[in-house]
Coordinates of C-alpha atoms in Angstrom, one line a residue:
Chain A
G654 CA -14.1 25.2 -53.5
Q655 CA -17.4 23.7 -52.0
N656 CA -17.9 20.2 -52.8
I657 CA -20.8 17.5 -51.4
D658 CA -19.9 14.0 -52.8
Q659 CA -22.7 11.4 -52.4
P660 CA -22.9 7.6 -54.6
T661 CA -24.3 8.3 -58.0
E662 CA -26.5 5.0 -57.4
M663 CA -27.1 2.2 -55.2
T664 CA -29.1 -1.0 -54.9
A665 CA -31.0 -3.0 -51.9
T666 CA -33.0 -5.7 -51.3
E667 CA -36.2 -5.3 -49.6
G668 CA -36.3 -6.2 -46.4
A669 CA -32.6 -5.3 -45.9
I670 CA -30.6 -2.4 -44.4
V671 CA -28.9 0.1 -46.7
Q672 CA -26.4 3.1 -45.7
I673 CA -26.0 6.3 -48.3
N674 CA -22.9 8.4 -47.8
C675 CA -22.4 12.1 -48.0
T676 CA -19.2 13.8 -47.7
Y677 CA -18.6 17.5 -47.6
Q678 CA -16.1 20.2 -47.5
T679 CA -17.8 23.6 -47.5
S680 CA -16.7 27.1 -46.2
G681 CA -18.9 26.8 -43.2
F682 CA -21.2 24.6 -41.4
N683 CA -24.8 25.3 -40.1
G684 CA -26.7 21.9 -40.7
L685 CA -26.5 19.1 -42.8
F686 CA -30.0 18.1 -44.6
W687 CA -31.3 15.0 -46.5
Y688 CA -34.2 14.6 -48.9
Q689 CA -36.0 12.4 -50.5
Q690 CA -37.1 12.9 -54.4
H691 CA -39.5 9.8 -56.2
A692 CA -39.2 10.3 -59.6
G693 CA -40.8 13.2 -61.2
E694 CA -41.6 14.7 -57.8
A695 CA -40.6 17.3 -55.4
P696 CA -37.7 16.8 -52.8
T697 CA -39.3 16.2 -49.2
F698 CA -37.2 16.7 -46.2
L699 CA -36.1 13.8 -44.1
S700 CA -33.7 14.6 -41.6
Y701 CA -31.6 17.3 -40.1
N702 CA -28.5 17.4 -38.0
V703 CA -26.5 20.6 -36.3
L704 CA -24.8 18.1 -33.7
D705 CA -22.3 15.2 -34.0
G706 CA -24.1 11.9 -33.9
L707 CA -27.2 9.4 -34.3
E708 CA -30.7 11.0 -35.3
E709 CA -33.5 8.6 -35.4
K710 CA -36.6 9.0 -36.9
G711 CA -38.7 5.9 -37.6
R712 CA -37.2 3.3 -39.9
F713 CA -34.7 6.3 -41.0
S714 CA -31.7 7.6 -39.0
S715 CA -29.2 10.1 -39.8
F716 CA -25.4 10.3 -38.6
L717 CA -23.1 13.5 -38.9
S718 CA -19.1 13.8 -37.8
R719 CA -18.5 17.4 -38.2
S720 CA -15.0 16.7 -37.4
K721 CA -15.0 14.2 -40.6
G722 CA -17.2 16.2 -43.0
Y723 CA -19.2 12.9 -43.2
S724 CA -23.0 11.9 -42.8
Y725 CA -25.0 8.9 -43.5
L726 CA -28.5 8.2 -44.1
L727 CA -29.5 4.7 -42.9
L728 CA -32.7 3.4 -44.0
K729 CA -34.1 -0.1 -42.3
E730 CA -36.4 -2.6 -43.4
L731 CA -36.3 -1.4 -46.6
Q732 CA -39.7 -1.2 -48.9
M733 CA -40.1 -1.0 -52.4
K734 CA -41.5 2.5 -51.9
D735 CA -38.3 3.7 -50.6
S736 CA -36.7 3.6 -54.5
A737 CA -36.0 7.2 -54.6
S738 CA -33.3 9.7 -54.8
Y739 CA -32.0 11.0 -51.7
L740 CA -30.2 14.5 -51.6
C741 CA -27.5 15.7 -49.2
A742 CA -27.1 19.3 -48.3
V743 CA -25.2 21.2 -46.3
R744 CA -26.1 24.7 -45.2
G745 CA -23.0 27.0 -45.3
S746 CA -21.6 30.5 -43.6
N747 CA -24.0 32.4 -45.3
Y748 CA -26.8 30.0 -44.8
Q749 CA -27.6 28.6 -48.8
L750 CA -27.8 25.2 -48.8
I751 CA -25.1 23.4 -51.4
W752 CA -26.4 20.3 -52.6
G753 CA -24.9 17.2 -53.7
A754 CA -26.1 15.6 -57.1
G755 CA -28.4 13.1 -54.9
T756 CA -28.1 9.1 -54.9
K757 CA -30.7 7.1 -56.6
L758 CA -31.7 3.9 -54.5
I759 CA -33.0 1.2 -56.3
I760 CA -34.8 -1.7 -54.3
K761 CA -34.9 -5.1 -55.5
P762 CA -38.1 -7.5 -54.6
Chain B
D1274 CA -49.6 20.6 -44.6
V1275 CA -47.4 23.3 -46.7
K1276 CA -48.3 23.5 -50.5
V1277 CA -46.3 25.2 -52.6
T1278 CA -47.7 25.1 -56.2
Q1279 CA -45.8 25.8 -59.6
S1280 CA -48.1 26.9 -62.8
S1281 CA -47.0 24.1 -65.1
R1282 CA -45.6 20.9 -65.0
Y1283 CA -44.3 20.4 -68.6
L1284 CA -43.4 23.6 -70.7
V1285 CA -42.0 23.6 -74.5
K1286 CA -40.6 27.1 -76.1
R1287 CA -38.7 28.1 -78.4
T1288 CA -35.3 30.0 -78.1
G1289 CA -36.0 33.4 -77.7
E1290 CA -39.1 33.3 -76.4
K1291 CA -39.8 35.2 -73.0
V1292 CA -40.5 32.7 -70.1
F1293 CA -42.6 33.1 -67.0
L1294 CA -42.7 30.0 -64.3
E1295 CA -44.9 30.7 -61.5
C1296 CA -44.7 30.0 -58.1
V1297 CA -47.1 30.4 -55.2
Q1298 CA -47.2 29.1 -52.0
D1299 CA -49.9 29.3 -49.2
M1300 CA -48.2 29.1 -45.6
D1301 CA -47.2 32.5 -45.6
H1302 CA -43.8 31.8 -45.6
E1303 CA -41.3 34.8 -46.0
N1304 CA -38.7 33.1 -48.2
M1305 CA -39.1 31.4 -51.7
F1306 CA -36.3 30.4 -53.7
W1307 CA -36.1 29.3 -57.5
Y1308 CA -33.9 26.3 -58.2
R1309 CA -32.8 24.6 -61.5
Q1310 CA -32.1 20.5 -61.2
D1311 CA -29.9 18.7 -63.8
P1312 CA -29.0 14.8 -64.0
G1313 CA -25.9 14.4 -62.4
L1314 CA -25.5 17.7 -60.8
G1315 CA -27.1 18.9 -57.6
L1316 CA -30.2 21.5 -57.2
R1317 CA -28.2 25.2 -58.2
L1318 CA -29.8 28.1 -57.0
I1319 CA -30.5 30.7 -59.5
Y1320 CA -32.3 33.3 -57.1
F1321 CA -34.2 33.8 -53.3
S1322 CA -36.2 36.4 -51.7
Y1323 CA -36.4 37.2 -48.3
D1324 CA -39.2 39.2 -48.5
V1325 CA -41.7 41.0 -51.0
K1326 CA -40.2 43.2 -53.8
M1327 CA -36.9 41.7 -52.5
K1328 CA -34.5 39.7 -54.4
E1329 CA -31.0 38.4 -54.3
K1330 CA -28.7 36.8 -56.7
G1331 CA -27.9 33.0 -56.0
D1332 CA -25.2 30.8 -57.5
I1333 CA -26.8 31.2 -61.7
P1334 CA -28.7 34.0 -62.2
E1335 CA -27.3 34.8 -65.4
G1336 CA -30.4 34.3 -68.1
Y1337 CA -33.2 34.8 -65.2
S1338 CA -34.8 37.3 -63.4
V1339 CA -37.7 37.4 -60.8
S1340 CA -40.3 39.3 -59.3
R1341 CA -42.2 39.0 -55.8
E1342 CA -45.0 41.6 -56.0
K1343 CA -46.7 39.7 -53.1
K1344 CA -45.6 37.2 -50.3
E1345 CA -47.0 33.7 -51.7
R1346 CA -46.1 34.5 -55.4
F1347 CA -42.4 34.1 -56.5
S1348 CA -42.0 34.2 -60.4
L1349 CA -39.2 33.2 -62.5
I1350 CA -38.5 35.2 -65.8
L1351 CA -36.3 33.6 -68.4
E1352 CA -36.3 37.4 -70.6
S1353 CA -34.9 35.3 -74.0
A1354 CA -34.9 31.5 -73.4
S1355 CA -31.9 29.3 -75.2
T1356 CA -31.3 25.8 -75.1
N1357 CA -28.9 25.9 -72.3
Q1358 CA -31.6 27.0 -70.0
T1359 CA -33.7 23.2 -70.8
S1360 CA -34.1 22.0 -67.4
M1361 CA -36.1 21.0 -64.3
Y1362 CA -37.1 24.0 -62.1
L1363 CA -38.2 23.4 -58.7
C1364 CA -39.8 26.4 -56.5
A1365 CA -39.3 26.2 -52.6
S1366 CA -40.6 28.0 -49.5
S1367 CA -39.2 28.4 -46.1
D1368 CA -40.4 30.2 -43.0
T1369 CA -37.2 31.9 -42.1
P1370 CA -33.6 32.1 -43.2
Y1371 CA -32.5 29.5 -40.7
Q1372 CA -35.6 27.1 -40.2
E1373 CA -34.6 23.7 -40.7
T1374 CA -37.3 22.7 -44.0
Q1375 CA -37.5 23.8 -47.5
Y1376 CA -40.7 23.2 -48.8
F1377 CA -40.7 22.6 -52.3
G1378 CA -43.2 22.2 -55.5
P1379 CA -43.4 19.5 -57.9
G1380 CA -41.2 21.2 -60.6
T1381 CA -41.2 22.9 -64.0
R1382 CA -39.9 20.6 -66.8
L1383 CA -39.0 23.4 -69.2
L1384 CA -37.5 22.2 -72.8
V1385 CA -36.3 25.0 -75.0
L1386 CA -36.1 24.3 -78.8

């Protein structure tokens, strides 16, 4: 079957760095996405990886290893507004997105 | 700025009622999607559409139907609402099937009593 795993909840301190992991088993791979979703709001696009390696975008970076079925989202210089759920999604062989359940990130002062 | 709007943020309906959830996007996107989001589960695709009057079943289409009469509008219909359809419903759109980004609406939280 197809599966996306990510931790349910993580806690970090303002100003620190946090890494949110995502592992996947899918039939086919056509890219991995990270979305941010604040409570009660729509998911918004953060990053897209289709090749191995690190993609950096300001305070956020995303890494992909296709051979390991693994990705992480790295958030630096954490701010209180980064408190949100982070959703990992893989585009499979039929080009539809398969979603993880999301990681709720709690930032403490 | 891409804008996806949904007709209601919150909706309360009774079991057996017919429910219409409307979604409108203003970016002339080809593709539109309906998902439901439940605690502890990833987003699950109900239906999607790649063109006007075209629809494809997603992973959980049972109990739902859709309508896309105009490019900008994609409606989700619950023919006879049941309590297990209590959920958050999210609409999304994207420019092509292969585009990186899906743009989401704010969601409709539906409670079926």
